[in-house]
mmCIF file of C-alpha atoms in Angstrom:
data_model
loop_
_atom_site.group_PDB
_atom_site.id
_atom_site.type_symbol
_atom_site.label_atom_id
_atom_site.label_comp_id
_atom_site.label_asym_id
_atom_site.label_seq_id
_atom_site.Cartn_x
_atom_site.Cartn_y
_atom_site.Cartn_z
ATOM 1 C CA UNK A 1 -11.365 -11.299 2.924
ATOM 2 C CA UNK A 2 -10.339 -14.559 1.763
ATOM 3 C CA UNK A 3 -13.740 -14.158 -0.644
ATOM 4 C CA UNK A 4 -12.334 -11.033 -1.771
ATOM 5 C CA UNK A 5 -9.216 -12.897 -3.010
ATOM 6 C CA UNK A 6 -11.254 -15.867 -4.341
ATOM 7 C CA UNK A 7 -13.761 -13.433 -6.216
ATOM 8 C CA UNK A 8 -10.443 -11.524 -7.024
ATOM 9 C CA UNK A 9 -8.849 -14.119 -8.915
ATOM 10 C CA UNK A 10 -6.050 -14.356 -6.481
ATOM 11 C CA UNK A 11 -4.544 -16.694 -4.345
ATOM 12 C CA UNK A 12 -6.318 -17.276 -1.106
ATOM 13 C CA UNK A 13 -5.618 -14.231 1.633
ATOM 14 C CA UNK A 14 -6.665 -12.303 3.750
ATOM 15 C CA UNK A 15 -4.685 -9.507 2.457
ATOM 16 C CA UNK A 16 -5.937 -9.824 -1.050
ATOM 17 C CA UNK A 17 -3.570 -7.358 -3.270
ATOM 18 C CA UNK A 18 -6.795 -5.755 -4.992
ATOM 19 C CA UNK A 19 -8.631 -4.568 -1.350
ATOM 20 C CA UNK A 20 -7.780 -1.307 -0.075
ATOM 21 C CA UNK A 21 -5.687 -2.167 2.868
ATOM 22 C CA UNK A 22 -7.187 0.186 4.859
ATOM 23 C CA UNK A 23 -10.918 -1.249 4.004
ATOM 24 C CA UNK A 24 -9.143 -4.756 4.629
ATOM 25 C CA UNK A 25 -7.719 -4.263 8.236
ATOM 26 C CA UNK A 26 -10.689 -2.348 9.244
ATOM 27 C CA UNK A 27 -12.933 -5.591 7.585
ATOM 28 C CA UNK A 28 -10.365 -8.412 9.267
ATOM 29 C CA UNK A 29 -10.976 -6.581 12.651
ATOM 30 C CA UNK A 30 -14.627 -6.432 12.468
ATOM 31 C CA UNK A 31 -14.541 -10.060 10.910
ATOM 32 C CA UNK A 32 -12.889 -11.184 14.154
ATOM 33 C CA UNK A 33 -15.583 -9.759 16.713
ATOM 34 C CA UNK A 34 -18.639 -10.707 15.657
ATOM 35 C CA UNK A 35 -20.926 -13.399 16.125
ATOM 36 C CA UNK A 36 -21.923 -15.370 13.053
ATOM 37 C CA UNK A 37 -25.372 -13.411 12.610
ATOM 38 C CA UNK A 38 -23.721 -10.094 12.160
ATOM 39 C CA UNK A 39 -21.122 -11.657 9.850
ATOM 40 C CA UNK A 40 -23.469 -12.697 7.480
ATOM 41 C CA UNK A 41 -23.720 -9.044 6.389
ATOM 42 C CA UNK A 42 -19.962 -8.580 5.589
ATOM 43 C CA UNK A 43 -19.665 -11.491 2.494
ATOM 44 C CA UNK A 44 -21.366 -8.749 0.506
ATOM 45 C CA UNK A 45 -18.732 -6.032 1.437
ATOM 46 C CA UNK A 46 -16.307 -8.738 0.835
ATOM 47 C CA UNK A 47 -17.498 -8.090 -2.444
ATOM 48 C CA UNK A 48 -17.602 -4.806 -2.743
ATOM 49 C CA UNK A 49 -13.970 -4.479 -1.437
ATOM 50 C CA UNK A 50 -12.520 -5.985 -4.432
ATOM 51 C CA UNK A 51 -10.762 -3.526 -6.828
ATOM 52 C CA UNK A 52 -10.559 -0.772 -4.047
ATOM 53 C CA UNK A 53 -6.944 -0.658 -3.825
ATOM 54 C CA UNK A 54 -6.498 3.077 -4.620
ATOM 55 C CA UNK A 55 -3.956 5.620 -4.584
ATOM 56 C CA UNK A 56 -2.361 7.233 -1.540
ATOM 57 C CA UNK A 57 -4.823 10.407 -1.578
ATOM 58 C CA UNK A 58 -8.019 8.292 -1.266
ATOM 59 C CA UNK A 59 -6.075 5.704 1.137
ATOM 60 C CA UNK A 60 -5.527 8.274 3.454
ATOM 61 C CA UNK A 61 -9.117 9.673 3.086
ATOM 62 C CA UNK A 62 -10.240 6.418 4.151
ATOM 63 C CA UNK A 63 -7.768 6.266 7.017
ATOM 64 C CA UNK A 64 -8.825 10.136 8.067
ATOM 65 C CA UNK A 65 -12.587 8.778 8.117
ATOM 66 C CA UNK A 66 -11.768 5.963 10.137
ATOM 67 C CA UNK A 67 -9.868 8.036 12.529
ATOM 68 C CA UNK A 68 -13.112 10.504 13.275
ATOM 69 C CA UNK A 69 -15.610 7.810 13.174
ATOM 70 C CA UNK A 70 -13.029 6.121 15.767
ATOM 71 C CA UNK A 71 -12.839 9.205 17.518
ATOM 72 C CA UNK A 72 -16.578 10.530 17.710
ATOM 73 C CA UNK A 73 -17.342 6.696 19.242
ATOM 74 C CA UNK A 74 -14.639 7.713 22.262
ATOM 75 C CA UNK A 75 -15.598 10.934 23.154
ATOM 76 C CA UNK A 76 -19.132 9.735 23.369
ATOM 77 C CA UNK A 77 -18.768 6.806 25.108
ATOM 78 C CA UNK A 78 -16.484 9.188 27.865
ATOM 79 C CA UNK A 79 -14.002 6.123 26.774
ATOM 80 C CA UNK A 80 -10.725 7.198 29.297
ATOM 81 C CA UNK A 81 -12.304 9.429 32.170
ATOM 82 C CA UNK A 82 -10.253 7.328 34.664
ATOM 83 C CA UNK A 83 -7.134 7.383 32.573
ATOM 84 C CA UNK A 84 -4.336 9.984 33.441
ATOM 85 C CA UNK A 85 -4.285 12.594 30.837
ATOM 86 C CA UNK A 86 -0.773 11.732 29.257
ATOM 87 C CA UNK A 87 -2.179 8.019 28.617
ATOM 88 C CA UNK A 88 -5.834 9.517 27.220
ATOM 89 C CA UNK A 89 -3.786 11.631 25.130
ATOM 90 C CA UNK A 90 -2.045 8.644 23.327
ATOM 91 C CA UNK A 91 -5.205 6.674 22.883
ATOM 92 C CA UNK A 92 -7.163 9.634 21.357
ATOM 93 C CA UNK A 93 -3.915 10.201 18.606
ATOM 94 C CA UNK A 94 -5.337 9.161 15.457
ATOM 95 C CA UNK A 95 -3.714 6.254 13.973
ATOM 96 C CA UNK A 96 -1.259 5.763 10.609
ATOM 97 C CA UNK A 97 -2.634 3.557 7.786
ATOM 98 C CA UNK A 98 -3.723 -0.026 7.927
ATOM 99 C CA UNK A 99 -3.732 0.225 11.785
ATOM 100 C CA UNK A 100 -6.704 3.059 11.109
ATOM 101 C CA UNK A 101 -8.724 -0.200 10.501
ATOM 102 C CA UNK A 102 -8.108 -2.834 13.443
ATOM 103 C CA UNK A 103 -8.435 0.968 16.076
ATOM 104 C CA UNK A 104 -11.850 1.481 14.738
ATOM 105 C CA UNK A 105 -13.056 -1.714 15.028
ATOM 106 C CA UNK A 106 -11.635 -2.203 18.177
ATOM 107 C CA UNK A 107 -13.157 0.666 19.448
ATOM 108 C CA UNK A 108 -16.408 -0.944 19.745
ATOM 109 C CA UNK A 109 -16.528 -2.176 22.606
ATOM 110 C CA UNK A 110 -20.140 -4.063 22.809
ATOM 111 C CA UNK A 111 -21.327 -5.241 19.602
ATOM 112 C CA UNK A 112 -25.417 -4.361 18.876
ATOM 113 C CA UNK A 113 -27.552 -3.994 16.405
ATOM 114 C CA UNK A 114 -26.785 -0.333 16.091
ATOM 115 C CA UNK A 115 -23.011 -0.402 16.368
ATOM 116 C CA UNK A 116 -23.556 -2.663 13.450
ATOM 117 C CA UNK A 117 -25.321 -0.443 11.546
ATOM 118 C CA UNK A 118 -23.303 1.882 11.999
ATOM 119 C CA UNK A 119 -20.266 0.176 10.921
ATOM 120 C CA UNK A 120 -22.073 -1.083 7.499
ATOM 121 C CA UNK A 121 -22.591 2.409 7.024
ATOM 122 C CA UNK A 122 -18.994 3.514 7.516
ATOM 123 C CA UNK A 123 -18.048 0.492 5.062
ATOM 124 C CA UNK A 124 -20.469 2.301 2.377
ATOM 125 C CA UNK A 125 -18.609 5.408 2.867
ATOM 126 C CA UNK A 126 -15.337 3.812 3.009
ATOM 127 C CA UNK A 127 -15.769 2.512 -0.295
ATOM 128 C CA UNK A 128 -16.911 5.602 -1.868
ATOM 129 C CA UNK A 129 -14.615 7.509 -0.919
ATOM 130 C CA UNK A 130 -12.320 8.012 -4.274
ATOM 131 C CA UNK A 131 -15.374 6.956 -6.277
ATOM 132 C CA UNK A 132 -15.401 9.468 -9.348
ATOM 133 C CA UNK A 133 -11.503 9.864 -8.927
ATOM 134 C CA UNK A 134 -8.554 8.200 -10.553
ATOM 135 C CA UNK A 135 -8.110 5.394 -7.973
ATOM 136 C CA UNK A 136 -5.309 3.421 -9.890
ATOM 137 C CA UNK A 137 -2.511 2.210 -7.847
ATOM 138 C CA UNK A 138 0.705 2.390 -9.689
ATOM 139 C CA UNK A 139 1.402 -0.874 -10.025
ATOM 140 C CA UNK A 140 4.839 -1.454 -10.895
ATOM 141 C CA UNK A 141 5.753 0.825 -7.719
ATOM 142 C CA UNK A 142 3.838 -1.441 -5.105
ATOM 143 C CA UNK A 143 5.025 -4.499 -7.234
ATOM 144 C CA UNK A 144 8.434 -3.395 -6.239
ATOM 145 C CA UNK A 145 7.871 -4.152 -2.946
ATOM 146 C CA UNK A 146 5.936 -7.329 -2.834
ATOM 147 C CA UNK A 147 7.764 -10.492 -2.519
ATOM 148 C CA UNK A 148 8.242 -12.473 -5.587
ATOM 149 C CA UNK A 149 5.417 -14.750 -6.467
ATOM 150 C CA UNK A 150 3.016 -12.225 -4.973
ATOM 151 C CA UNK A 151 0.789 -10.019 -7.233
ATOM 152 C CA UNK A 152 -1.288 -7.296 -7.782
ATOM 153 C CA UNK A 153 -4.371 -6.754 -9.815
ATOM 154 C CA UNK A 154 -5.147 -9.532 -12.277
ATOM 155 C CA UNK A 155 -1.572 -9.943 -13.461
ATOM 156 C CA UNK A 156 0.591 -12.520 -11.568
ATOM 157 C CA UNK A 157 4.221 -12.161 -11.073
ATOM 158 C CA UNK A 158 6.032 -15.391 -11.888
ATOM 159 C CA UNK A 159 8.167 -16.100 -8.956
#
């Protein structure tokens, strides 16, 4: 994600303002769990993630897609068969916001070429969600929640 911040002209950060926080969380967690060979494919997605921040409806659609993907992976792997039913229910509960990205990446127990291809396809889907609709964020409202000196998009906030 640091690459995305540099490409966007933002301060060096693993949480650039121009990147959808859900996609950013997924990319950060996945990047931290793969080897250098698989990580090479993520450079293109860091670039694609620039300007992916969108309105709350698009962000929620991305969360929903990640939760669906994670749930399908968990069900197909038989995750939790040995867990008590109450703990299994908690483990299968959908994640919210940025957490959905991290949970989805961590649902991959063993990294293979197949899981890597599935992740890249999922990233393509996440980036496509919101294409063709107004993805703009209310920059003024988002800026009110930022620390001084942080910015959203291309305009710097004096701090």
